[in-house]
Every structure is written in structure tokens, then in C-alpha cells.
mmCIF file of C-alpha atoms and ligand atoms in Angstrom:
data_model
loop_
_atom_site.group_PDB
_atom_site.id
_atom_site.type_symbol
_atom_site.label_atom_id
_atom_site.label_comp_id
_atom_site.label_asym_id
_atom_site.label_seq_id
_atom_site.Cartn_x
_atom_site.Cartn_y
_atom_site.Cartn_z
ATOM 1 C CA MET U 516 -27.220 -12.044 -5.913
ATOM 2 C CA LYS U 517 -26.221 -9.238 -8.195
ATOM 3 C CA GLU U 518 -23.462 -8.159 -5.806
ATOM 4 C CA LYS U 519 -22.221 -11.722 -5.591
ATOM 5 C CA ASN U 520 -22.038 -12.029 -9.360
ATOM 6 C CA LYS U 521 -20.122 -8.811 -9.537
ATOM 7 C CA GLU U 522 -17.609 -10.075 -7.019
ATOM 8 C CA LYS U 523 -17.193 -13.309 -8.918
ATOM 9 C CA LYS U 524 -16.603 -11.471 -12.130
ATOM 10 C CA GLY U 525 -13.920 -9.379 -10.443
ATOM 11 C CA PHE U 526 -12.256 -12.534 -9.214
ATOM 12 C CA PHE U 527 -12.003 -14.074 -12.670
ATOM 13 C CA ARG U 528 -10.895 -10.822 -14.234
ATOM 14 C CA ARG U 529 -7.979 -10.666 -11.834
ATOM 15 C CA LEU U 530 -7.096 -14.312 -12.399
ATOM 16 C CA LYS U 531 -7.206 -13.703 -16.120
ATOM 17 C CA ALA U 532 -4.944 -10.668 -15.768
ATOM 18 C CA GLY U 533 -2.518 -12.743 -13.699
ATOM 19 C CA LEU U 534 -2.297 -15.380 -16.400
ATOM 20 C CA SER U 535 -2.085 -12.889 -19.265
ATOM 21 C CA LYS U 536 1.702 -13.011 -19.666
ATOM 22 C CA THR U 537 1.735 -16.657 -20.631
ATOM 23 C CA ARG U 538 -1.496 -16.379 -22.614
ATOM 24 C CA LYS U 539 -0.015 -13.608 -24.753
ATOM 25 C CA SER U 540 3.108 -15.625 -25.585
ATOM 26 C CA ILE U 541 0.966 -18.635 -26.431
ATOM 27 C CA GLY U 542 -1.233 -16.406 -28.596
ATOM 28 C CA ARG U 543 1.785 -15.108 -30.530
ATOM 29 C CA LEU U 544 3.045 -18.638 -31.029
ATOM 30 C CA PHE U 545 -0.231 -19.971 -32.419
ATOM 31 C CA SER U 546 -0.710 -17.044 -34.785
ATOM 32 C CA SER U 547 2.792 -17.324 -36.228
ATOM 33 C CA TYR U 548 2.545 -20.965 -37.288
ATOM 34 C CA ASP U 549 0.254 -22.418 -39.898
ATOM 35 C CA ALA U 550 1.541 -25.966 -39.611
ATOM 36 C CA ILE U 551 2.235 -28.207 -36.656
ATOM 37 C CA ASP U 552 5.888 -29.085 -37.121
ATOM 38 C CA ASP U 553 8.994 -29.645 -35.001
ATOM 39 C CA ASP U 554 9.725 -25.931 -34.762
ATOM 40 C CA PHE U 555 6.211 -25.346 -33.509
ATOM 41 C CA TYR U 556 6.569 -27.944 -30.772
ATOM 42 C CA GLU U 557 9.976 -26.615 -29.823
ATOM 43 C CA GLU U 558 8.670 -23.106 -29.441
ATOM 44 C CA LEU U 559 5.638 -24.320 -27.508
ATOM 45 C CA GLU U 560 7.963 -26.155 -25.151
ATOM 46 C CA GLU U 561 10.019 -22.998 -24.599
ATOM 47 C CA THR U 562 6.910 -20.901 -23.975
ATOM 48 C CA MET U 563 5.519 -23.357 -21.456
ATOM 49 C CA ILE U 564 8.788 -23.553 -19.547
ATOM 50 C CA MET U 565 8.980 -19.740 -19.507
ATOM 51 C CA GLY U 566 5.440 -19.801 -18.109
ATOM 52 C CA ASP U 567 6.680 -21.714 -15.055
ATOM 53 C CA MET U 568 5.168 -25.038 -16.049
ATOM 54 C CA GLY U 569 8.422 -26.829 -15.306
ATOM 55 C CA VAL U 570 10.603 -28.919 -17.621
ATOM 56 C CA ARG U 571 9.261 -32.324 -16.628
ATOM 57 C CA THR U 572 5.585 -31.357 -16.874
ATOM 58 C CA THR U 573 6.125 -29.502 -20.143
ATOM 59 C CA GLU U 574 7.815 -32.482 -21.763
ATOM 60 C CA GLU U 575 5.035 -34.762 -20.601
ATOM 61 C CA VAL U 576 2.297 -32.452 -21.898
ATOM 62 C CA ILE U 577 4.007 -32.017 -25.271
ATOM 63 C CA GLU U 578 4.395 -35.751 -25.658
ATOM 64 C CA GLU U 579 0.717 -36.325 -24.894
ATOM 65 C CA LEU U 580 -0.215 -33.501 -27.240
ATOM 66 C CA GLN U 581 1.840 -34.987 -30.076
ATOM 67 C CA GLU U 582 0.139 -38.345 -29.606
ATOM 68 C CA ALA U 583 -3.326 -36.809 -29.578
ATOM 69 C CA VAL U 584 -2.564 -34.684 -32.656
ATOM 70 C CA LYS U 585 -1.523 -37.821 -34.539
ATOM 71 C CA GLU U 586 -4.448 -39.875 -33.307
ATOM 72 C CA ARG U 587 -7.030 -37.280 -34.246
ATOM 73 C CA HIS U 588 -5.324 -36.342 -37.533
ATOM 74 C CA ILE U 589 -5.096 -32.681 -36.600
ATOM 75 C CA HIS U 590 -3.232 -30.314 -38.926
ATOM 76 C CA GLU U 591 -4.359 -26.863 -37.840
ATOM 77 C CA PRO U 592 -2.557 -25.127 -34.964
ATOM 78 C CA SER U 593 -5.904 -23.707 -33.780
ATOM 79 C CA GLU U 594 -7.313 -27.213 -33.294
ATOM 80 C CA CYS U 595 -4.110 -28.167 -31.558
ATOM 81 C CA ARG U 596 -4.723 -25.313 -29.166
ATOM 82 C CA ASP U 597 -8.174 -26.627 -28.249
ATOM 83 C CA LEU U 598 -6.576 -29.969 -27.587
ATOM 84 C CA LEU U 599 -4.002 -28.345 -25.327
ATOM 85 C CA VAL U 600 -6.726 -26.613 -23.309
ATOM 86 C CA GLU U 601 -8.564 -29.932 -22.960
ATOM 87 C CA LEU U 602 -5.428 -31.766 -21.929
ATOM 88 C CA ILE U 603 -4.457 -29.223 -19.285
ATOM 89 C CA ARG U 604 -7.997 -29.025 -17.943
ATOM 90 C CA ASP U 605 -8.164 -32.795 -17.536
ATOM 91 C CA LYS U 606 -4.772 -32.923 -15.860
ATOM 92 C CA MET U 607 -5.837 -30.284 -13.364
ATOM 93 C CA MET U 608 -9.263 -31.706 -12.615
ATOM 94 C CA VAL U 609 -10.402 -31.383 -9.019
ATOM 95 C CA HIS U 610 -13.332 -33.333 -7.674
ATOM 96 C CA GLU U 611 -15.964 -32.789 -5.071
ATOM 97 C CA SER U 612 -14.212 -35.432 -2.990
ATOM 98 C CA ASP U 613 -11.191 -33.096 -2.802
ATOM 99 C CA TYR U 614 -13.216 -30.827 -0.502
ATOM 100 C CA PRO U 615 -14.385 -33.257 2.205
ATOM 101 C CA PHE U 616 -14.136 -30.548 4.872
ATOM 102 C CA GLU U 617 -17.227 -29.029 3.348
ATOM 103 C CA ASN U 618 -19.217 -32.029 4.554
ATOM 104 C CA GLU U 619 -17.296 -33.510 7.465
ATOM 105 C CA LYS U 620 -16.062 -32.217 10.786
ATOM 106 C CA THR U 621 -12.515 -31.195 10.020
ATOM 107 C CA ILE U 622 -9.438 -29.644 11.508
ATOM 108 C CA LEU U 623 -7.553 -27.839 8.777
ATOM 109 C CA LEU U 624 -3.853 -27.237 9.306
ATOM 110 C CA LEU U 625 -2.394 -24.485 7.153
ATOM 111 C CA ILE U 626 1.347 -24.677 6.694
ATOM 112 C CA GLY U 627 3.727 -22.668 4.564
ATOM 113 C CA VAL U 628 6.672 -20.306 4.617
ATOM 114 C CA ASN U 629 6.065 -16.854 6.115
ATOM 115 C CA GLY U 630 4.919 -14.313 3.590
ATOM 116 C CA THR U 631 3.230 -16.796 1.257
ATOM 117 C CA GLY U 632 -0.224 -15.638 2.410
ATOM 118 C CA LYS U 633 -0.997 -18.239 5.054
ATOM 119 C CA THR U 634 -2.716 -15.900 7.513
ATOM 120 C CA THR U 635 -4.657 -14.129 4.798
ATOM 121 C CA SER U 636 -5.777 -17.450 3.312
ATOM 122 C CA ALA U 637 -6.855 -18.729 6.741
ATOM 123 C CA GLY U 638 -9.101 -15.678 7.081
ATOM 124 C CA LYS U 639 -10.516 -15.978 3.569
ATOM 125 C CA LEU U 640 -11.135 -19.692 4.017
ATOM 126 C CA ALA U 641 -12.919 -19.039 7.307
ATOM 127 C CA ALA U 642 -15.196 -16.604 5.481
ATOM 128 C CA ILE U 643 -15.928 -19.116 2.697
ATOM 129 C CA LEU U 644 -16.820 -21.917 5.112
ATOM 130 C CA LYS U 645 -18.833 -19.621 7.350
ATOM 131 C CA GLY U 646 -20.686 -18.477 4.241
ATOM 132 C CA GLN U 647 -21.670 -22.124 3.721
ATOM 133 C CA GLY U 648 -23.410 -22.029 7.100
ATOM 134 C CA LYS U 649 -20.697 -23.840 9.055
ATOM 135 C CA LYS U 650 -19.508 -23.152 12.559
ATOM 136 C CA VAL U 651 -15.920 -22.100 12.023
ATOM 137 C CA MET U 652 -13.126 -21.236 14.429
ATOM 138 C CA MET U 653 -9.487 -20.278 13.929
ATOM 139 C CA ALA U 654 -6.401 -21.042 15.996
ATOM 140 C CA ALA U 655 -3.232 -18.951 15.976
ATOM 141 C CA ALA U 656 -0.747 -21.773 16.333
ATOM 142 C CA ASP U 657 2.036 -19.977 14.483
ATOM 143 C CA THR U 658 3.278 -18.420 17.711
ATOM 144 C CA PHE U 659 6.714 -17.517 16.427
ATOM 145 C CA ARG U 660 5.818 -13.945 15.480
ATOM 146 C CA ALA U 661 3.516 -11.831 17.664
ATOM 147 C CA ALA U 662 2.470 -9.892 14.577
ATOM 148 C CA ALA U 663 1.173 -13.080 12.974
ATOM 149 C CA VAL U 664 -1.226 -13.601 15.882
ATOM 150 C CA ASP U 665 -2.453 -9.975 15.711
ATOM 151 C CA GLN U 666 -2.967 -10.307 12.001
ATOM 152 C CA LEU U 667 -4.973 -13.495 12.384
ATOM 153 C CA GLU U 668 -7.056 -11.787 15.056
ATOM 154 C CA GLU U 669 -7.847 -9.050 12.559
ATOM 155 C CA TRP U 670 -8.918 -11.680 10.016
ATOM 156 C CA SER U 671 -11.051 -13.527 12.557
ATOM 157 C CA LYS U 672 -12.963 -10.283 13.139
ATOM 158 C CA ARG U 673 -13.352 -9.692 9.422
ATOM 159 C CA ALA U 674 -14.624 -13.234 8.855
ATOM 160 C CA GLY U 675 -16.751 -13.061 12.016
ATOM 161 C CA VAL U 676 -15.370 -16.262 13.551
ATOM 162 C CA PRO U 677 -13.845 -16.853 17.011
ATOM 163 C CA LEU U 678 -10.082 -17.205 17.482
ATOM 164 C CA ILE U 679 -8.045 -19.205 19.969
ATOM 165 C CA LYS U 680 -4.557 -17.871 20.594
ATOM 166 C CA GLY U 681 -1.618 -18.462 22.887
ATOM 167 C CA ASN U 682 1.110 -16.187 24.107
ATOM 168 C CA GLU U 683 4.013 -15.253 21.869
ATOM 169 C CA GLY U 684 6.490 -18.107 21.770
ATOM 170 C CA ALA U 685 3.981 -20.591 23.229
ATOM 171 C CA ASP U 686 4.213 -24.178 22.080
ATOM 172 C CA PRO U 687 2.069 -24.405 18.902
ATOM 173 C CA ALA U 688 0.817 -27.816 20.030
ATOM 174 C CA SER U 689 -0.515 -26.311 23.276
ATOM 175 C CA VAL U 690 -2.499 -23.736 21.304
ATOM 176 C CA VAL U 691 -3.882 -26.540 19.149
ATOM 177 C CA PHE U 692 -4.775 -28.477 22.307
ATOM 178 C CA ASP U 693 -6.775 -25.499 23.657
ATOM 179 C CA ALA U 694 -8.390 -24.955 20.278
ATOM 180 C CA VAL U 695 -9.365 -28.611 19.913
ATOM 181 C CA THR U 696 -10.893 -28.656 23.406
ATOM 182 C CA SER U 697 -12.896 -25.562 22.581
ATOM 183 C CA THR U 698 -13.846 -26.947 19.154
ATOM 184 C CA LYS U 699 -15.482 -29.962 20.782
ATOM 185 C CA ALA U 700 -17.161 -27.914 23.506
ATOM 186 C CA ARG U 701 -18.655 -25.454 21.017
ATOM 187 C CA GLY U 702 -19.574 -28.032 18.390
ATOM 188 C CA ILE U 703 -17.414 -26.365 15.755
ATOM 189 C CA ASP U 704 -17.568 -27.873 12.245
ATOM 190 C CA VAL U 705 -14.234 -26.640 10.922
ATOM 191 C CA LEU U 706 -11.246 -25.477 12.929
ATOM 192 C CA ILE U 707 -8.624 -23.669 10.846
ATOM 193 C CA CYS U 708 -5.171 -23.721 12.442
ATOM 194 C CA ASP U 709 -2.495 -21.313 11.272
ATOM 195 C CA THR U 710 0.529 -23.512 11.987
ATOM 196 C CA ALA U 711 4.184 -23.798 11.037
ATOM 197 C CA GLY U 712 5.441 -20.676 9.327
ATOM 198 C CA ARG U 713 9.027 -21.721 9.032
ATOM 199 C CA LEU U 714 10.660 -24.371 7.004
ATOM 200 C CA HIS U 715 13.458 -24.399 9.595
ATOM 201 C CA ASN U 716 14.511 -27.942 9.135
ATOM 202 C CA LYS U 717 12.619 -30.998 8.115
ATOM 203 C CA LYS U 718 13.030 -32.781 11.425
ATOM 204 C CA ASN U 719 11.696 -29.852 13.501
ATOM 205 C CA LEU U 720 8.756 -29.433 11.183
ATOM 206 C CA MET U 721 7.976 -33.132 11.316
ATOM 207 C CA ASP U 722 8.232 -33.130 15.116
ATOM 208 C CA GLU U 723 6.054 -30.032 15.444
ATOM 209 C CA LEU U 724 3.368 -31.383 13.131
ATOM 210 C CA GLY U 725 3.656 -34.904 14.580
ATOM 211 C CA LYS U 726 2.851 -33.515 18.012
ATOM 212 C CA ILE U 727 -0.150 -31.626 16.617
ATOM 213 C CA TYR U 728 -1.471 -34.698 14.769
ATOM 214 C CA ARG U 729 -1.137 -36.800 17.932
ATOM 215 C CA ILE U 730 -3.097 -34.275 20.000
ATOM 216 C CA ILE U 731 -5.882 -34.114 17.434
ATOM 217 C CA ASN U 732 -6.073 -37.902 17.118
ATOM 218 C CA ARG U 733 -6.202 -38.297 20.871
ATOM 219 C CA GLU U 734 -8.553 -35.431 21.685
ATOM 220 C CA ALA U 735 -10.768 -35.224 18.644
ATOM 221 C CA ALA U 736 -10.791 -38.590 16.929
ATOM 222 C CA ASP U 737 -14.117 -37.853 15.248
ATOM 223 C CA TYR U 738 -12.589 -34.941 13.320
ATOM 224 C CA ARG U 739 -10.625 -35.566 10.178
ATOM 225 C CA VAL U 740 -7.357 -33.698 9.766
ATOM 226 C CA GLU U 741 -6.398 -32.064 6.534
ATOM 227 C CA THR U 742 -3.112 -30.305 5.839
ATOM 228 C CA LEU U 743 -3.102 -27.546 3.257
ATOM 229 C CA LEU U 744 0.151 -26.042 2.049
ATOM 230 C CA VAL U 745 0.109 -22.344 1.152
ATOM 231 C CA LEU U 746 2.402 -21.316 -1.713
ATOM 232 C CA ASP U 747 3.066 -17.924 -3.298
ATOM 233 C CA GLY U 748 2.341 -18.102 -7.047
ATOM 234 C CA THR U 749 4.702 -15.227 -7.848
ATOM 235 C CA THR U 750 7.739 -17.215 -6.715
ATOM 236 C CA GLY U 751 7.514 -19.630 -9.638
ATOM 237 C CA GLN U 752 9.892 -22.572 -9.415
ATOM 238 C CA ASN U 753 10.671 -21.667 -5.813
ATOM 239 C CA ALA U 754 7.103 -22.524 -4.895
ATOM 240 C CA LEU U 755 7.620 -25.939 -6.469
ATOM 241 C CA ILE U 756 10.806 -26.454 -4.443
ATOM 242 C CA GLN U 757 8.960 -25.483 -1.249
ATOM 243 C CA ALA U 758 6.156 -27.865 -2.111
ATOM 244 C CA ARG U 759 8.641 -30.710 -2.540
ATOM 245 C CA GLU U 760 10.360 -29.944 0.758
ATOM 246 C CA PHE U 761 7.131 -29.670 2.737
ATOM 247 C CA SER U 762 5.762 -32.842 1.226
ATOM 248 C CA GLU U 763 8.841 -34.708 2.433
ATOM 249 C CA ALA U 764 8.049 -33.574 5.987
ATOM 250 C CA ALA U 765 4.268 -33.873 6.017
ATOM 251 C CA LYS U 766 1.415 -35.469 4.129
ATOM 252 C CA ILE U 767 0.000 -32.588 2.119
ATOM 253 C CA ASP U 768 -3.661 -32.968 1.170
ATOM 254 C CA GLY U 769 -3.946 -29.880 -0.955
ATOM 255 C CA ILE U 770 -2.404 -26.601 -2.040
ATOM 256 C CA ILE U 771 -3.620 -23.045 -1.665
ATOM 257 C CA LEU U 772 -1.831 -21.014 -4.307
ATOM 258 C CA THR U 773 -1.875 -17.293 -3.579
ATOM 259 C CA LYS U 774 -1.107 -14.100 -5.504
ATOM 260 C CA LEU U 775 -2.160 -15.370 -8.904
ATOM 261 C CA ASP U 776 -3.133 -11.779 -9.622
ATOM 262 C CA GLY U 777 -0.417 -9.393 -10.730
ATOM 263 C CA THR U 778 2.939 -10.874 -11.569
ATOM 264 C CA ALA U 779 2.259 -14.607 -11.403
ATOM 265 C CA LYS U 780 2.684 -16.614 -14.571
ATOM 266 C CA GLY U 781 0.296 -19.257 -13.329
ATOM 267 C CA GLY U 782 1.917 -22.255 -14.986
ATOM 268 C CA ILE U 783 3.306 -23.291 -11.627
ATOM 269 C CA VAL U 784 -0.157 -24.618 -10.740
ATOM 270 C CA LEU U 785 0.281 -27.269 -13.388
ATOM 271 C CA ALA U 786 3.840 -28.134 -12.368
ATOM 272 C CA ILE U 787 2.818 -28.588 -8.726
ATOM 273 C CA LYS U 788 -0.170 -30.772 -9.495
ATOM 274 C CA ASN U 789 1.698 -32.858 -12.024
ATOM 275 C CA ASP U 790 4.927 -33.255 -10.049
ATOM 276 C CA LEU U 791 3.519 -33.847 -6.606
ATOM 277 C CA LYS U 792 0.139 -35.319 -7.466
ATOM 278 C CA VAL U 793 -1.378 -32.971 -4.899
ATOM 279 C CA PRO U 794 -4.454 -31.024 -5.984
ATOM 280 C CA VAL U 795 -4.433 -27.243 -6.007
ATOM 281 C CA LYS U 796 -7.669 -26.669 -4.096
ATOM 282 C CA PHE U 797 -7.852 -22.885 -3.802
ATOM 283 C CA VAL U 798 -6.313 -19.925 -5.569
ATOM 284 C CA GLY U 799 -5.935 -16.400 -4.224
ATOM 285 C CA VAL U 800 -6.038 -13.347 -6.455
ATOM 286 C CA GLY U 801 -5.888 -10.441 -4.028
ATOM 287 C CA GLU U 802 -5.881 -9.157 -0.489
ATOM 288 C CA GLN U 803 -9.620 -8.862 0.109
ATOM 289 C CA ILE U 804 -11.704 -11.390 1.994
ATOM 290 C CA ASP U 805 -13.468 -12.696 -1.125
ATOM 291 C CA ASP U 806 -10.273 -13.038 -3.157
ATOM 292 C CA LEU U 807 -9.955 -16.772 -2.588
ATOM 293 C CA GLN U 808 -11.921 -19.357 -4.549
ATOM 294 C CA PRO U 809 -11.892 -23.075 -5.235
ATOM 295 C CA PHE U 810 -9.630 -23.869 -8.137
ATOM 296 C CA ASN U 811 -11.452 -24.025 -11.447
ATOM 297 C CA PRO U 812 -9.511 -26.137 -14.018
ATOM 298 C CA GLU U 813 -11.566 -24.964 -16.979
ATOM 299 C CA ALA U 814 -11.017 -21.305 -16.095
ATOM 300 C CA PHE U 815 -7.350 -21.934 -15.531
ATOM 301 C CA ALA U 816 -6.733 -23.778 -18.807
ATOM 302 C CA ARG U 817 -8.614 -21.151 -20.783
ATOM 303 C CA GLY U 818 -6.925 -18.309 -18.917
ATOM 304 C CA LEU U 819 -3.542 -19.723 -19.888
ATOM 305 C CA PHE U 820 -4.037 -20.955 -23.413
ATOM 306 C CA ASP U 821 -7.203 -19.663 -24.970
ATOM 307 C CA ASN U 822 -7.066 -16.509 -27.044
ATOM 308 C CA GLU U 823 -10.859 -16.463 -27.231
ATOM 309 C CA VAL U 824 -10.780 -14.645 -23.941
ATOM 310 C CA LYS U 825 -9.401 -11.633 -25.756
ATOM 311 C CA HIS U 826 -12.588 -11.261 -27.746
ATOM 312 C CA ASP U 827 -15.228 -12.413 -25.338
ATOM 313 C CA GLU U 828 -14.811 -11.219 -21.796
ATOM 314 C CA THR U 829 -17.998 -12.857 -20.638
ATOM 315 C CA ASN U 830 -17.551 -16.371 -21.873
ATOM 316 C CA MET U 831 -14.067 -17.204 -20.788
ATOM 317 C CA PHE U 832 -14.914 -19.100 -17.666
ATOM 318 C CA MET U 833 -17.656 -21.342 -16.431
ATOM 319 C CA PRO U 834 -21.030 -21.043 -18.126
ATOM 320 C CA GLU U 835 -22.621 -19.709 -14.935
ATOM 321 C CA ASP U 836 -20.303 -16.720 -15.007
ATOM 322 C CA ALA U 837 -21.362 -15.882 -18.493
ATOM 323 C CA LYS U 838 -24.936 -16.331 -17.408
ATOM 324 C CA ALA U 839 -24.454 -14.103 -14.398
ATOM 325 C CA GLU U 840 -23.020 -11.371 -16.546
ATOM 326 C CA ASN U 841 -25.793 -11.623 -19.105
ATOM 327 C CA GLU U 842 -28.374 -11.323 -16.348
ATOM 328 C CA GLU U 843 -26.578 -8.275 -15.065
ATOM 329 C CA ASN U 844 -26.443 -6.635 -18.463
ATOM 330 C CA ALA U 845 -30.138 -7.289 -18.952
ATOM 331 C CA GLU U 846 -30.996 -5.365 -15.786
HETATM 332 P P1 GDP E 1606 1.905 -15.288 5.963
HETATM 333 O O1 GDP E 1606 3.169 -14.688 6.522
HETATM 334 O O2 GDP E 1606 2.166 -16.506 5.178
HETATM 335 O O3 GDP E 1606 0.850 -15.467 6.995
HETATM 336 O O4 GDP E 1606 1.396 -14.250 4.874
HETATM 337 P P2 GDP E 1606 0.287 -13.113 4.970
HETATM 338 O O5 GDP E 1606 -1.059 -13.723 5.014
HETATM 339 O O6 GDP E 1606 0.646 -12.165 6.020
HETATM 340 O O7 GDP E 1606 0.461 -12.459 3.523
HETATM 341 C C1 GDP E 1606 1.655 -11.823 3.115
HETATM 342 C C2 GDP E 1606 1.301 -10.670 2.178
HETATM 343 O O8 GDP E 1606 0.730 -11.200 0.983
HETATM 344 C C3 GDP E 1606 0.232 -9.737 2.754
HETATM 345 O O9 GDP E 1606 0.582 -8.414 2.409
HETATM 346 C C4 GDP E 1606 -1.051 -10.171 2.062
HETATM 347 O O10 GDP E 1606 -1.976 -9.125 1.948
HETATM 348 C C5 GDP E 1606 -0.524 -10.604 0.708
HETATM 349 N N1 GDP E 1606 -1.396 -11.596 0.052
HETATM 350 C C6 GDP E 1606 -1.874 -12.760 0.516
HETATM 351 N N2 GDP E 1606 -2.597 -13.422 -0.409
HETATM 352 C C7 GDP E 1606 -2.586 -12.648 -1.538
HETATM 353 C C8 GDP E 1606 -3.142 -12.779 -2.863
HETATM 354 O O11 GDP E 1606 -3.809 -13.756 -3.240
HETATM 355 N N3 GDP E 1606 -2.874 -11.748 -3.723
HETATM 356 C C9 GDP E 1606 -2.130 -10.662 -3.385
HETATM 357 N N4 GDP E 1606 -1.926 -9.714 -4.298
HETATM 358 N N5 GDP E 1606 -1.607 -10.518 -2.156
HETATM 359 C C10 GDP E 1606 -1.819 -11.490 -1.240
#
């Protein structure tokens, strides 16, 4: 338990560090104004756009903020900041129903451009689901690069789950067919397929995925299919463009946003959710197996906007994290 708490703490610390750029600019903004006026809103808008939140989303948030400030008769910038945290948290809310694969037999298809962290996320996700006591298997259906298959094999060993693979250049749908057959035979709960790694052209992607969906529907009708798009958080607006393009070619059920440690500004999470109405389900903050976690809207909103985190390292995220740390300190 203690180890687990430690790991969790490390996760949030890295997420916090990844969001620090935007948080610092927001902090400077709030400390330099003592009234909520037009200049304040203008500067807030600039800061949010610089933080990768996107023009459309920023404008929408500011408008909602202005309304709420008026409605609640708020005059202090600090109160306005609390309101902003609340607003962002509510916009980003994820629900238990967003993770149906935790309770139902599911075939997860991971798609995304090469280099975004698709293979790594497949491995981390396998470890999470296996940790929940599920029978998990992976399929290397991104057969374009031999190295991708080797890498996934490495991850399957790390996560301790079996892997189905085809030869280099094999038809991805044939690998999925083999994997689905084996999934049924072994009574697997969740099959994670590493699929299309190229956004070659929309039609090819649609055809490739269409073939995969048809095979699953025909061969494993009692499994639900869920498509998760993997995006690299450090690429900012580019990630948003990718998300738009992929969602034109496939029905995306959720996003895995990687690399929120280090250089990411983080605001892109908000832009993606708000623009595409697709929930960000997991975030990655590193290269280790436990560096992927379900998205936590409260942690995210505080990590971006709340200067309290500067003073209180323990209380910035969910209450249980604070509790875990207190328990640890008491030992
Ligand atoms: P793929 O080509 O989409 O399958 O991408 P990979 O899974 O091979 O990842 C590309 C690179 O990004 C690798 O060096 C990974 O270790 C790294 N990576 C993946 N996820 C994260 C993350 O959350 N944080 C950091 N810092 N690196 C990551």
C-alpha cells in the first residue's frame, strides 16, 4: 500500500510539473490585478491561448466566467480564480460510464500517429487492467514497422500479458482476426489492439478500421469495441488537428493524452474535450509502466490554475492523495 501511494504521488508530481508553465503565467496574472476588468479578461484570454487551450475554447470559457462573475457578484480576482477552476473541472468531468471496458468484455483499438506513445500506452493500459484482475491480451496489428511489433512484445512481457502478432507487413485485419479467435478461446476480458499508426489518408484509414470492425462484429459480437486515440500532449495544437482528422475517419470513444510531463502545457486537454466532445480518459506522464492513469479533472484544473499547489504539495489533488501522504508521513 505504501509503495502504491508513493507511486501515485510521483505521478501527480510529474503531472503538476508538466502543467507548471501555464500555472505560473496564471499565477502572475492573478497577483498583478486587484480588480476584474476588461484588461484582466484580455490578459487571461491571452494566457489561456498561450497555454494551448485553443481560441474557441478560451473564448467560450471566458464568456461563461464573465457571466458567473456577474451572477455571483464577485469582485476579487482570487474568487474569480476559484470559479475558473470549478468551471474547467466541470467541463472536463469524466464519469464511470466512460470506462465501460472495466466492466464489460471489450476489444480496445488504439489508433494514433507513430511516435505519439501508442505502443507504450497499450502496455501501460494492459498493466492497469491486469491489475484490476482482468484477463488481458494484446495484439500487434500495427504491422507496418517491425520495430513496433518488437516493442509491443517487450511491453507485453513487462505487463505480463500474452501477445498475438503477425509477420511484418501482414494485413492488420488478419492479425485482429487471429487475436479475436484467441480472445474467445481463452476467455479474455479485454483485448488491446495496437492498430493504425499512420494517418496516411482518410480513406485508407477508414477502410482499414472498417475491415477490423467488421471482423470483430462477425467473430466476437458479444464484445464491445472501443476506439481510443493516442495523442502527444507536447505537440499542442497539432494534437488537436490530429484529433479532428482521426475523428473524421473513425468514431473515437476516448483520448489517451501522453507526455504531459516535461514540456507539455496541458491546456490542449481542454481544447480537445471541448472541441470534439470526446473525453480524455487517460493521461501519460512518463515512460514507466505505471505512468498512465485515468484522467482526473479536479487534479487537472488545480494543476493548471490553482496557485495553492505552490504552498501545499500534499493537498493539490484528490483528498485520498493527501490522505495517503499524511499516512506516509505518520509512519
Ligand atoms: P508509438 O510510435 O505511437 O507506438 O509511440 P511509442 O509508444 O513508441 O512512444 C514514442 C516515445 O514516446 C517513446 O520513447 C516512449 O517512451 C515515449 N513516451 C510515451 N508515452 C510517454 C509519456 O507519457 N511521457 C514521456 N515522457 N514519454 C512517453
